mmCIF file of C-alpha atoms in Angstrom:
data_model
loop_
_atom_site.group_PDB
_atom_site.id
_atom_site.type_symbol
_atom_site.label_atom_id
_atom_site.label_comp_id
_atom_site.label_asym_id
_atom_site.label_seq_id
_atom_site.Cartn_x
_atom_site.Cartn_y
_atom_site.Cartn_z
ATOM 1 C CA MET A 10 56.119 112.502 -39.442
ATOM 2 C CA ASN A 11 59.394 111.041 -38.136
ATOM 3 C CA LEU A 12 60.938 111.203 -41.616
ATOM 4 C CA TRP A 13 59.938 114.847 -41.962
ATOM 5 C CA ALA A 14 61.321 115.663 -38.484
ATOM 6 C CA THR A 15 64.568 113.850 -39.326
ATOM 7 C CA LEU A 16 64.992 115.769 -42.578
ATOM 8 C CA GLN A 17 64.339 119.073 -40.801
ATOM 9 C CA ALA A 18 66.885 118.207 -38.091
ATOM 10 C CA ARG A 19 69.515 117.353 -40.708
ATOM 11 C CA LYS A 20 68.812 120.606 -42.521
ATOM 12 C CA ARG A 21 69.307 122.653 -39.339
ATOM 13 C CA LEU A 22 72.562 120.836 -38.572
ATOM 14 C CA ILE A 23 73.981 121.526 -42.038
ATOM 15 C CA ASN A 24 72.975 125.149 -41.579
ATOM 16 C CA ALA A 25 74.993 125.190 -38.335
ATOM 17 C CA PHE A 26 77.980 123.682 -40.189
ATOM 18 C CA LYS A 27 77.791 126.523 -42.698
ATOM 19 C CA HIS A 28 77.671 129.261 -40.052
ATOM 20 C CA ALA A 29 80.564 127.677 -38.124
ATOM 21 C CA GLU A 30 82.527 127.031 -41.348
ATOM 22 C CA ILE A 31 82.873 123.349 -40.480
ATOM 23 C CA TYR A 32 83.550 121.974 -43.942
ATOM 24 C CA ARG A 33 86.198 121.485 -46.609
ATOM 25 C CA MET A 34 86.059 122.994 -50.068
ATOM 26 C CA THR A 35 86.567 121.076 -53.287
ATOM 27 C CA GLY A 36 86.372 123.607 -56.054
ATOM 28 C CA GLU A 37 83.090 125.356 -55.335
ATOM 29 C CA SER A 38 81.587 122.386 -53.478
ATOM 30 C CA TYR A 39 81.234 122.067 -49.698
ATOM 31 C CA ILE A 40 82.245 118.804 -48.028
ATOM 32 C CA PHE A 41 80.401 118.743 -44.702
ATOM 33 C CA PRO A 42 80.776 116.158 -41.938
ATOM 34 C CA THR A 43 78.838 113.009 -42.807
ATOM 35 C CA ILE A 44 75.637 112.681 -40.783
ATOM 36 C CA ARG A 45 75.566 108.929 -40.206
ATOM 37 C CA ASN A 46 72.484 108.781 -38.009
ATOM 38 C CA VAL A 47 69.778 110.988 -36.520
ATOM 39 C CA GLU A 48 68.072 109.665 -33.376
ATOM 40 C CA LEU A 49 64.867 111.396 -32.329
ATOM 41 C CA THR A 50 63.331 110.752 -28.895
ATOM 42 C CA ASP A 51 60.997 112.605 -26.569
ATOM 43 C CA ASP A 52 64.033 113.778 -24.573
ATOM 44 C CA TYR A 53 66.648 114.599 -27.224
ATOM 45 C CA THR A 54 67.848 114.616 -30.825
ATOM 46 C CA LYS A 55 71.216 112.946 -31.307
ATOM 47 C CA PHE A 56 73.353 113.301 -34.435
ATOM 48 C CA THR A 57 76.168 110.840 -35.139
ATOM 49 C CA LEU A 58 78.911 112.335 -37.326
ATOM 50 C CA ARG A 59 82.077 111.450 -39.194
ATOM 51 C CA LEU A 60 84.417 114.323 -40.009
ATOM 52 C CA PRO A 61 86.077 114.586 -43.424
ATOM 53 C CA THR A 62 89.740 113.609 -43.333
ATOM 54 C CA GLY A 63 91.906 116.645 -42.678
ATOM 55 C CA LEU A 64 89.234 118.643 -40.843
ATOM 56 C CA ASP A 65 90.326 119.944 -37.428
ATOM 57 C CA PRO A 66 88.206 118.185 -34.729
ATOM 58 C CA ASP A 67 88.467 121.269 -32.496
ATOM 59 C CA LEU A 68 86.227 123.108 -34.946
ATOM 60 C CA LEU A 69 83.251 121.321 -33.416
ATOM 61 C CA THR A 70 83.906 122.080 -29.747
ATOM 62 C CA ASP A 71 85.299 125.543 -30.426
ATOM 63 C CA ASN A 72 82.062 126.430 -32.212
ATOM 64 C CA LEU A 73 79.677 125.057 -29.593
ATOM 65 C CA TYR A 74 78.119 128.505 -29.354
ATOM 66 C CA VAL A 75 77.042 128.298 -33.020
ATOM 67 C CA PHE A 76 75.170 125.033 -32.416
ATOM 68 C CA GLN A 77 73.574 126.613 -29.352
ATOM 69 C CA GLN A 78 72.480 129.586 -31.445
ATOM 70 C CA VAL A 79 70.853 127.208 -33.941
ATOM 71 C CA PHE A 80 69.410 124.571 -31.581
ATOM 72 C CA GLY A 81 69.222 126.272 -28.179
ATOM 73 C CA SER A 82 71.519 126.173 -25.168
ATOM 74 C CA ASN A 83 71.106 122.471 -24.319
ATOM 75 C CA VAL A 84 73.692 121.085 -26.748
ATOM 76 C CA VAL A 85 76.395 118.552 -25.838
ATOM 77 C CA ILE A 86 79.247 117.602 -28.201
ATOM 78 C CA ASP A 87 81.170 114.402 -27.529
ATOM 79 C CA GLY A 88 83.782 112.392 -29.420
ATOM 80 C CA GLU A 89 87.345 112.604 -30.676
ATOM 81 C CA ILE A 90 89.499 112.689 -33.813
ATOM 82 C CA LYS A 91 86.924 111.783 -36.431
ATOM 83 C CA TYR A 92 83.724 110.447 -34.871
ATOM 84 C CA PHE A 93 81.407 112.665 -32.812
ATOM 85 C CA THR A 94 77.901 112.948 -31.468
ATOM 86 C CA ILE A 95 75.950 116.172 -31.094
ATOM 87 C CA THR A 96 73.031 115.818 -28.687
ATOM 88 C CA VAL A 97 70.298 118.441 -28.448
ATOM 89 C CA TYR A 98 68.233 118.005 -25.286
ATOM 90 C CA ARG A 99 64.600 119.114 -25.108
ATOM 91 C CA LYS A 100 65.056 120.288 -21.517
ATOM 92 C CA GLY A 101 67.982 121.827 -19.720
ATOM 93 C CA LEU A 102 69.499 120.677 -16.473
ATOM 94 C CA PRO A 103 67.579 121.617 -13.333
ATOM 95 C CA LYS A 104 68.846 124.895 -11.890
ATOM 96 C CA ASN A 105 68.618 123.735 -8.294
ATOM 97 C CA VAL A 106 68.677 120.276 -6.714
ATOM 98 C CA PRO A 107 67.995 120.483 -2.959
ATOM 99 C CA TYR A 108 69.762 117.836 -0.887
ATOM 100 C CA ASN A 109 67.294 115.203 0.298
ATOM 101 C CA LEU A 110 68.936 111.904 1.212
ATOM 102 C CA VAL A 111 65.611 110.034 1.224
ATOM 103 C CA GLU A 112 65.182 110.690 -2.512
ATOM 104 C CA TRP A 113 68.530 109.015 -3.207
ATOM 105 C CA GLN A 114 67.932 105.875 -1.164
ATOM 106 C CA PRO A 115 66.456 103.760 -3.998
ATOM 107 C CA ILE A 116 69.568 104.214 -6.149
ATOM 108 C CA ILE A 117 72.242 103.986 -3.436
ATOM 109 C CA GLU A 118 70.842 101.469 -0.955
ATOM 110 C CA ARG A 119 72.628 98.489 -2.528
ATOM 111 C CA MET A 120 75.962 100.280 -2.969
ATOM 112 C CA THR A 121 78.830 99.520 -0.604
ATOM 113 C CA LEU A 122 80.275 103.061 -0.702
ATOM 114 C CA PRO A 123 77.685 105.211 -2.490
ATOM 115 C CA ILE A 124 78.855 108.483 -4.037
ATOM 116 C CA ILE A 125 76.040 110.918 -4.866
ATOM 117 C CA VAL A 126 76.858 113.112 -7.882
ATOM 118 C CA GLY A 127 73.718 114.867 -9.156
ATOM 119 C CA ARG A 128 70.907 114.768 -11.702
ATOM 120 C CA ASP A 129 71.385 114.583 -15.460
ATOM 121 C CA ARG A 130 69.486 116.288 -18.275
ATOM 122 C CA ASN A 131 66.670 113.753 -17.999
ATOM 123 C CA ASN A 132 66.450 114.477 -14.258
ATOM 124 C CA GLN A 133 67.785 110.997 -13.542
ATOM 125 C CA PRO A 134 69.919 110.593 -10.402
ATOM 126 C CA GLN A 135 73.598 109.897 -11.015
ATOM 127 C CA ALA A 136 75.651 108.032 -8.399
ATOM 128 C CA PHE A 137 78.338 105.357 -8.329
ATOM 129 C CA ASP A 138 79.925 102.865 -5.939
ATOM 130 C CA LEU A 139 83.443 103.822 -4.874
ATOM 131 C CA THR A 140 84.339 100.146 -4.494
ATOM 132 C CA ASP A 141 83.796 99.739 -8.248
ATOM 133 C CA TYR A 142 85.555 102.970 -9.223
ATOM 134 C CA PRO A 143 88.016 103.323 -6.357
ATOM 135 C CA HIS A 144 89.536 106.804 -6.537
ATOM 136 C CA LEU A 145 87.949 110.213 -7.169
ATOM 137 C CA LEU A 146 89.281 113.592 -8.326
ATOM 138 C CA LEU A 147 86.969 116.543 -7.651
ATOM 139 C CA SER A 148 87.935 119.931 -9.055
ATOM 140 C CA GLY A 149 86.443 123.290 -9.895
ATOM 141 C CA GLU A 150 86.932 127.010 -9.452
ATOM 142 C CA THR A 151 85.886 128.849 -6.320
ATOM 143 C CA GLY A 152 82.108 129.186 -6.392
ATOM 144 C CA SER A 153 81.570 126.244 -8.756
ATOM 145 C CA GLY A 154 79.854 124.088 -6.116
ATOM 146 C CA LYS A 155 82.804 121.765 -5.531
ATOM 147 C CA SER A 156 82.816 122.256 -1.760
ATOM 148 C CA SER A 157 79.095 121.565 -1.451
ATOM 149 C CA LEU A 158 79.390 118.361 -3.489
ATOM 150 C CA LEU A 159 82.337 117.148 -1.400
ATOM 151 C CA ARG A 160 80.278 117.919 1.725
ATOM 152 C CA ILE A 161 77.373 115.906 0.308
ATOM 153 C CA ILE A 162 79.565 112.931 -0.550
ATOM 154 C CA LEU A 163 81.179 112.695 2.898
ATOM 155 C CA THR A 164 78.043 113.487 4.885
ATOM 156 C CA SER A 165 75.932 110.964 2.957
ATOM 157 C CA LEU A 166 78.471 108.210 3.533
ATOM 158 C CA MET A 167 78.528 108.911 7.264
ATOM 159 C CA LEU A 168 74.731 109.031 7.479
ATOM 160 C CA THR A 169 74.177 105.794 5.557
ATOM 161 C CA LYS A 170 77.122 103.643 6.723
ATOM 162 C CA SER A 171 78.270 102.653 10.201
ATOM 163 C CA PRO A 172 81.773 103.276 11.606
ATOM 164 C CA ASP A 173 82.313 99.518 11.251
ATOM 165 C CA ASP A 174 81.698 99.884 7.502
ATOM 166 C CA VAL A 175 83.913 102.857 6.679
ATOM 167 C CA ARG A 176 86.551 105.025 8.362
ATOM 168 C CA PHE A 177 87.905 108.396 7.221
ATOM 169 C CA ILE A 178 91.243 110.195 7.282
ATOM 170 C CA LEU A 179 90.625 113.814 6.278
ATOM 171 C CA GLY A 180 93.190 116.376 5.130
ATOM 172 C CA ASP A 181 91.850 119.934 5.402
ATOM 173 C CA LEU A 182 94.838 122.007 4.363
ATOM 174 C CA LYS A 183 92.857 125.217 3.885
ATOM 175 C CA ARG A 184 91.143 124.763 7.269
ATOM 176 C CA SER A 185 87.803 125.493 5.636
ATOM 177 C CA GLU A 186 85.936 122.290 4.774
ATOM 178 C CA PHE A 187 86.302 119.407 7.211
ATOM 179 C CA GLY A 188 85.918 121.023 10.617
ATOM 180 C CA ILE A 189 82.341 119.744 10.891
ATOM 181 C CA TYR A 190 83.609 116.154 10.758
ATOM 182 C CA ARG A 191 85.870 116.435 13.777
ATOM 183 C CA ASN A 192 84.638 114.031 16.483
ATOM 184 C CA VAL A 193 82.232 112.253 14.147
ATOM 185 C CA LYS A 194 82.640 108.628 15.160
ATOM 186 C CA HIS A 195 83.494 107.505 11.607
ATOM 187 C CA VAL A 196 86.460 109.884 11.420
ATOM 188 C CA ASP A 197 89.928 108.854 12.598
ATOM 189 C CA GLY A 198 91.548 112.225 12.012
ATOM 190 C CA VAL A 199 91.037 115.734 10.627
ATOM 191 C CA HIS A 200 94.484 117.075 9.720
ATOM 192 C CA VAL A 201 95.124 120.689 8.788
ATOM 193 C CA THR A 202 98.921 120.506 8.408
ATOM 194 C CA PRO A 203 101.327 118.105 6.683
ATOM 195 C CA ARG A 204 102.962 117.607 10.085
ATOM 196 C CA THR A 205 100.081 115.505 11.403
ATOM 197 C CA LEU A 206 98.793 114.209 8.074
ATOM 198 C CA LEU A 207 102.090 112.433 7.388
ATOM 199 C CA PRO A 208 102.025 110.168 10.514
ATOM 200 C CA ALA A 209 98.418 109.229 9.735
ATOM 201 C CA LEU A 210 99.356 108.300 6.167
ATOM 202 C CA ARG A 211 102.368 106.331 7.378
ATOM 203 C CA LEU A 212 99.952 104.282 9.471
ATOM 204 C CA ILE A 213 97.734 103.811 6.432
ATOM 205 C CA LYS A 214 100.792 102.403 4.670
ATOM 206 C CA VAL A 215 101.339 99.978 7.579
ATOM 207 C CA GLU A 216 97.665 99.021 7.483
ATOM 208 C CA MET A 217 97.782 98.366 3.731
ATOM 209 C CA GLU A 218 100.748 96.042 4.242
ATOM 210 C CA ARG A 219 98.873 94.234 7.009
ATOM 211 C CA ARG A 220 95.794 93.844 4.819
ATOM 212 C CA GLY A 221 97.927 92.616 1.936
ATOM 213 C CA ASN A 222 99.393 89.940 4.194
ATOM 214 C CA LEU A 223 95.879 88.912 5.218
ATOM 215 C CA LEU A 224 94.851 88.541 1.573
ATOM 216 C CA ASP A 225 97.891 86.354 0.900
ATOM 217 C CA LYS A 226 97.315 84.267 4.021
ATOM 218 C CA ASN A 227 93.669 83.631 3.146
ATOM 219 C CA GLU A 228 94.340 83.230 -0.591
ATOM 220 C CA VAL A 229 91.763 85.879 -1.585
ATOM 221 C CA THR A 230 91.963 88.992 -3.745
ATOM 222 C CA HIS A 231 89.806 91.529 -1.883
ATOM 223 C CA ILE A 232 89.105 92.362 1.753
ATOM 224 C CA LYS A 233 85.394 91.601 1.299
ATOM 225 C CA GLU A 234 86.393 87.921 0.909
ATOM 226 C CA LEU A 235 88.195 87.770 4.275
ATOM 227 C CA PRO A 236 86.544 85.762 7.091
ATOM 228 C CA ASP A 237 86.661 88.758 9.450
ATOM 229 C CA LYS A 238 85.142 92.040 8.300
ATOM 230 C CA LEU A 239 87.450 95.017 7.876
ATOM 231 C CA PRO A 240 86.189 98.589 7.445
ATOM 232 C CA TYR A 241 86.854 100.442 4.231
ATOM 233 C CA ILE A 242 89.160 103.435 4.654
ATOM 234 C CA ILE A 243 88.692 106.666 2.720
ATOM 235 C CA VAL A 244 91.520 109.193 2.580
ATOM 236 C CA ALA A 245 90.002 112.528 1.544
ATOM 237 C CA ILE A 246 92.302 115.513 1.019
ATOM 238 C CA ASP A 247 90.963 118.940 0.133
ATOM 239 C CA GLU A 248 93.265 121.163 -1.953
ATOM 240 C CA VAL A 249 95.813 118.388 -2.441
ATOM 241 C CA ALA A 250 97.880 120.713 -4.648
ATOM 242 C CA LEU A 251 99.198 122.330 -1.453
ATOM 243 C CA LEU A 252 101.079 119.071 -0.807
ATOM 244 C CA ARG A 253 103.063 119.135 -4.049
ATOM 245 C CA GLN A 254 106.329 119.670 -2.136
ATOM 246 C CA GLU A 255 105.560 116.954 0.446
ATOM 247 C CA ARG A 256 107.254 114.087 -1.345
ATOM 248 C CA GLU A 257 106.660 111.356 1.247
ATOM 249 C CA ILE A 258 102.980 112.233 1.555
ATOM 250 C CA MET A 259 102.526 112.226 -2.212
ATOM 251 C CA ASN A 260 104.358 108.901 -2.513
ATOM 252 C CA ILE A 261 101.930 107.306 -0.062
ATOM 253 C CA VAL A 262 98.974 108.878 -1.890
ATOM 254 C CA GLU A 263 100.297 107.392 -5.143
ATOM 255 C CA ASP A 264 100.703 103.991 -3.457
ATOM 256 C CA ILE A 265 97.078 104.106 -2.321
ATOM 257 C CA SER A 266 95.986 104.909 -5.873
ATOM 258 C CA SER A 267 97.947 101.912 -7.182
ATOM 259 C CA ILE A 268 97.137 99.150 -4.682
ATOM 260 C CA GLY A 269 94.370 100.487 -2.452
ATOM 261 C CA ARG A 270 91.343 99.041 -4.229
ATOM 262 C CA SER A 271 91.724 95.390 -3.214
ATOM 263 C CA LEU A 272 92.808 96.474 0.277
ATOM 264 C CA GLY A 273 89.695 98.597 0.798
ATOM 265 C CA VAL A 274 91.585 101.912 0.889
ATOM 266 C CA HIS A 275 90.216 104.659 -1.354
ATOM 267 C CA LEU A 276 91.146 108.223 -2.314
ATOM 268 C CA MET A 277 89.081 111.385 -2.685
ATOM 269 C CA LEU A 278 91.249 114.274 -3.812
ATOM 270 C CA SER A 279 89.969 117.775 -4.496
ATOM 271 C CA MET A 280 91.533 120.948 -5.817
ATOM 272 C CA GLN A 281 90.366 124.239 -7.279
ATOM 273 C CA ARG A 282 92.703 124.511 -10.233
ATOM 274 C CA PRO A 283 94.033 121.203 -11.614
ATOM 275 C CA ASP A 284 97.802 121.021 -11.228
ATOM 276 C CA SER A 285 99.625 118.928 -13.822
ATOM 277 C CA LYS A 286 102.646 118.631 -11.513
ATOM 278 C CA VAL A 287 100.478 116.961 -8.870
ATOM 279 C CA LEU A 288 98.360 114.967 -11.316
ATOM 280 C CA GLU A 289 101.089 113.105 -13.110
ATOM 281 C CA GLY A 290 102.159 109.542 -13.698
ATOM 282 C CA ARG A 291 100.390 106.729 -11.941
ATOM 283 C CA LEU A 292 98.328 109.023 -9.693
ATOM 284 C CA LYS A 293 96.521 110.619 -12.630
ATOM 285 C CA ASN A 294 96.072 107.259 -14.347
ATOM 286 C CA ASN A 295 94.576 105.692 -11.225
ATOM 287 C CA LEU A 296 92.041 108.407 -10.419
ATOM 288 C CA SER A 297 89.237 106.470 -12.046
ATOM 289 C CA VAL A 298 86.456 109.053 -11.612
ATOM 290 C CA ARG A 299 86.600 112.774 -12.375
ATOM 291 C CA ILE A 300 84.032 115.359 -11.363
ATOM 292 C CA SER A 301 84.690 118.964 -12.300
ATOM 293 C CA GLY A 302 82.843 122.207 -11.859
ATOM 294 C CA ARG A 303 83.612 125.231 -13.996
ATOM 295 C CA GLN A 304 87.205 125.552 -15.250
ATOM 296 C CA SER A 305 88.538 128.886 -16.483
ATOM 297 C CA ASN A 306 89.932 127.528 -19.742
ATOM 298 C CA LYS A 307 90.265 124.481 -21.951
ATOM 299 C CA ARG A 308 93.753 123.633 -20.669
ATOM 300 C CA ASN A 309 92.563 123.379 -17.057
ATOM 301 C CA ALA A 310 89.621 121.248 -18.155
ATOM 302 C CA SER A 311 92.054 118.972 -19.996
ATOM 303 C CA VAL A 312 94.293 118.588 -16.923
ATOM 304 C CA ALA A 313 91.167 117.700 -14.923
ATOM 305 C CA ASP A 314 90.191 115.193 -17.647
ATOM 306 C CA ALA A 315 86.775 116.861 -17.788
ATOM 307 C CA GLU A 316 86.293 118.119 -21.319
ATOM 308 C CA GLY A 317 83.565 120.721 -21.446
ATOM 309 C CA ALA A 318 84.104 122.077 -17.926
ATOM 310 C CA GLU A 319 85.441 125.264 -19.504
ATOM 311 C CA THR A 320 82.035 125.897 -21.111
ATOM 312 C CA ILE A 321 80.130 125.939 -17.806
ATOM 313 C CA LYS A 322 78.877 129.446 -17.076
ATOM 314 C CA ILE A 323 80.159 131.186 -13.965
ATOM 315 C CA THR A 324 76.538 131.604 -12.861
ATOM 316 C CA ASP A 325 75.804 127.855 -13.074
ATOM 317 C CA LYS A 326 76.803 126.892 -9.535
ATOM 318 C CA GLY A 327 76.666 123.160 -8.954
ATOM 319 C CA ARG A 328 76.957 122.365 -12.668
ATOM 320 C CA MET A 329 79.470 119.532 -13.062
ATOM 321 C CA ILE A 330 81.092 117.377 -15.715
ATOM 322 C CA PHE A 331 80.938 113.815 -14.394
ATOM 323 C CA VAL A 332 83.379 111.417 -16.058
ATOM 324 C CA LEU A 333 82.851 107.745 -15.326
ATOM 325 C CA ASP A 334 82.685 105.759 -18.535
ATOM 326 C CA GLU A 335 81.994 108.875 -20.582
ATOM 327 C CA PRO A 336 81.486 112.555 -19.699
ATOM 328 C CA ILE A 337 77.987 113.712 -18.806
ATOM 329 C CA GLU A 338 76.781 117.037 -17.460
ATOM 330 C CA VAL A 339 74.936 117.022 -14.150
ATOM 331 C CA GLN A 340 73.526 119.432 -11.609
ATOM 332 C CA SER A 341 74.803 118.495 -8.171
ATOM 333 C CA PRO A 342 72.648 118.920 -5.063
ATOM 334 C CA TRP A 343 73.237 121.791 -2.669
ATOM 335 C CA LEU A 344 73.945 121.246 1.030
ATOM 336 C CA GLU A 345 74.611 124.221 3.287
ATOM 337 C CA TYR A 346 77.450 123.942 5.797
ATOM 338 C CA ASP A 347 75.125 124.571 8.764
ATOM 339 C CA GLU A 348 72.644 121.966 7.547
ATOM 340 C CA ALA A 349 75.390 119.356 7.195
ATOM 341 C CA LYS A 350 76.532 120.231 10.708
ATOM 342 C CA ARG A 351 73.000 119.673 12.020
ATOM 343 C CA LEU A 352 72.682 116.310 10.263
ATOM 344 C CA LEU A 353 76.007 115.119 11.671
ATOM 345 C CA GLU A 354 75.387 116.178 15.265
ATOM 346 C CA PRO A 355 73.890 112.800 16.366
ATOM 347 C CA LEU A 356 77.054 111.045 15.098
ATOM 348 C CA LYS A 357 79.480 113.036 17.255
ATOM 349 C CA VAL A 358 81.204 111.631 20.327
ATOM 350 C CA GLN A 359 83.608 112.938 22.973
ATOM 351 C CA ARG A 360 86.996 111.360 22.294
ATOM 352 C CA PHE A 361 88.818 111.978 25.588
ATOM 353 C CA SER A 362 87.594 112.934 29.046
ATOM 354 C CA ASP A 363 90.268 115.624 29.281
ATOM 355 C CA VAL A 364 90.634 116.950 25.751
ATOM 356 C CA ALA A 365 92.619 119.920 27.002
ATOM 357 C CA LYS A 366 95.660 117.676 27.391
ATOM 358 C CA PHE A 367 95.825 117.162 23.662
ATOM 359 C CA GLU A 368 96.117 119.383 20.642
ATOM 360 C CA ASP A 369 93.200 118.349 18.426
ATOM 361 C CA GLU A 370 95.340 116.983 15.621
ATOM 362 C CA THR A 371 97.628 115.099 17.997
ATOM 363 C CA GLU A 372 94.548 113.514 19.516
ATOM 364 C CA ASP A 373 93.489 112.277 16.084
ATOM 365 C CA VAL A 374 96.897 110.755 15.363
ATOM 366 C CA LEU A 375 97.082 109.022 18.758
ATOM 367 C CA ARG A 376 93.591 107.590 18.392
ATOM 368 C CA PHE A 377 94.198 106.354 14.863
ATOM 369 C CA GLU A 378 97.591 104.905 15.769
ATOM 370 C CA PHE A 379 96.079 103.077 18.731
ATOM 371 C CA GLY A 380 93.381 101.572 16.511
ATOM 372 C CA ILE A 381 95.853 100.157 13.978
ATOM 373 C CA LEU A 382 98.358 98.912 16.553
ATOM 374 C CA GLU A 383 95.543 97.215 18.454
ATOM 375 C CA ALA A 384 94.467 95.453 15.245
ATOM 376 C CA ILE A 385 98.035 94.273 14.600
ATOM 377 C CA GLU A 386 98.431 93.004 18.153
ATOM 378 C CA ASN A 387 95.117 91.115 17.952
ATOM 379 C CA GLU A 388 96.217 89.508 14.701
ATOM 380 C CA GLN A 389 99.508 88.363 16.223
ATOM 381 C CA THR A 390 97.780 86.821 19.245
#
């Protein structure tokens, strides 16, 4: 039975090669890609291929629609240059994944900084620990579900970790995403202009230097090895492309990407359309995790380092390409803004007795500055 099923699968794949004209001709003979292995499971059929020398690898991905016409819509092509896999899943991704933090507890409870991503084609939960993969780029067109996923990531961290575990500096340059986190006790600042974001990042730079000195003094390589616990710091900036002209800010962001991991300082950067001028050099190289919703074309998907994001349908909200070790397609959960606001309400505190004396952003900077200077003074005494 398995042999017959394997032969039938190979026959259908060769038929797809013919329709897509993925072959070379020698005289009147077709030279198709070599099918090196066919793996049949209850969940998928996976073909392992080697392309003939001289055959354009883009022929496979450019003709994804042909494979979908032959095998159905749940086809994933992965590989490069010469070696590829084509995986045909029995089931598609779930259309909707409601946000329920309790369901994620078994997979994230042992993580230091758990990042919830979504469910894969086998309905398995996908998450990772930001301390293992220290910096995240989240991208996707308007309506792709990027904002909801960012909301889930931040809200889940605040609900599952104490303010002694993790602190946040938030840059909300479009004034649309991070307002609900203002006055949450984990959050040391919500900044909507470069004017107040820059002083906060300068203090992060001071704090990184202080933490580096502590590592040297104690002869350890990570803050978790220090005798006194330090909170992790997450710098999350929505629509970071708006800062492309802010050279000092971007220099500090790049510094965090280079040396932040051992110091417990991590980045979450998001943008709608990937900008190659922002994502260049060491910053792009150090963004160890990419999550992308729909991209309008292959070039944007390439800049986002999320191959396949251009194939996501505009109607598939919450569909993401998740790139950790290798790209996989997931359906991210959905969390409404008002629901996140309700969940966060018990975590909110009044910062000052007379808030009217302070512009909100100035209040954030003063509070954050006081916290770092107090830590430095305590260390010196």
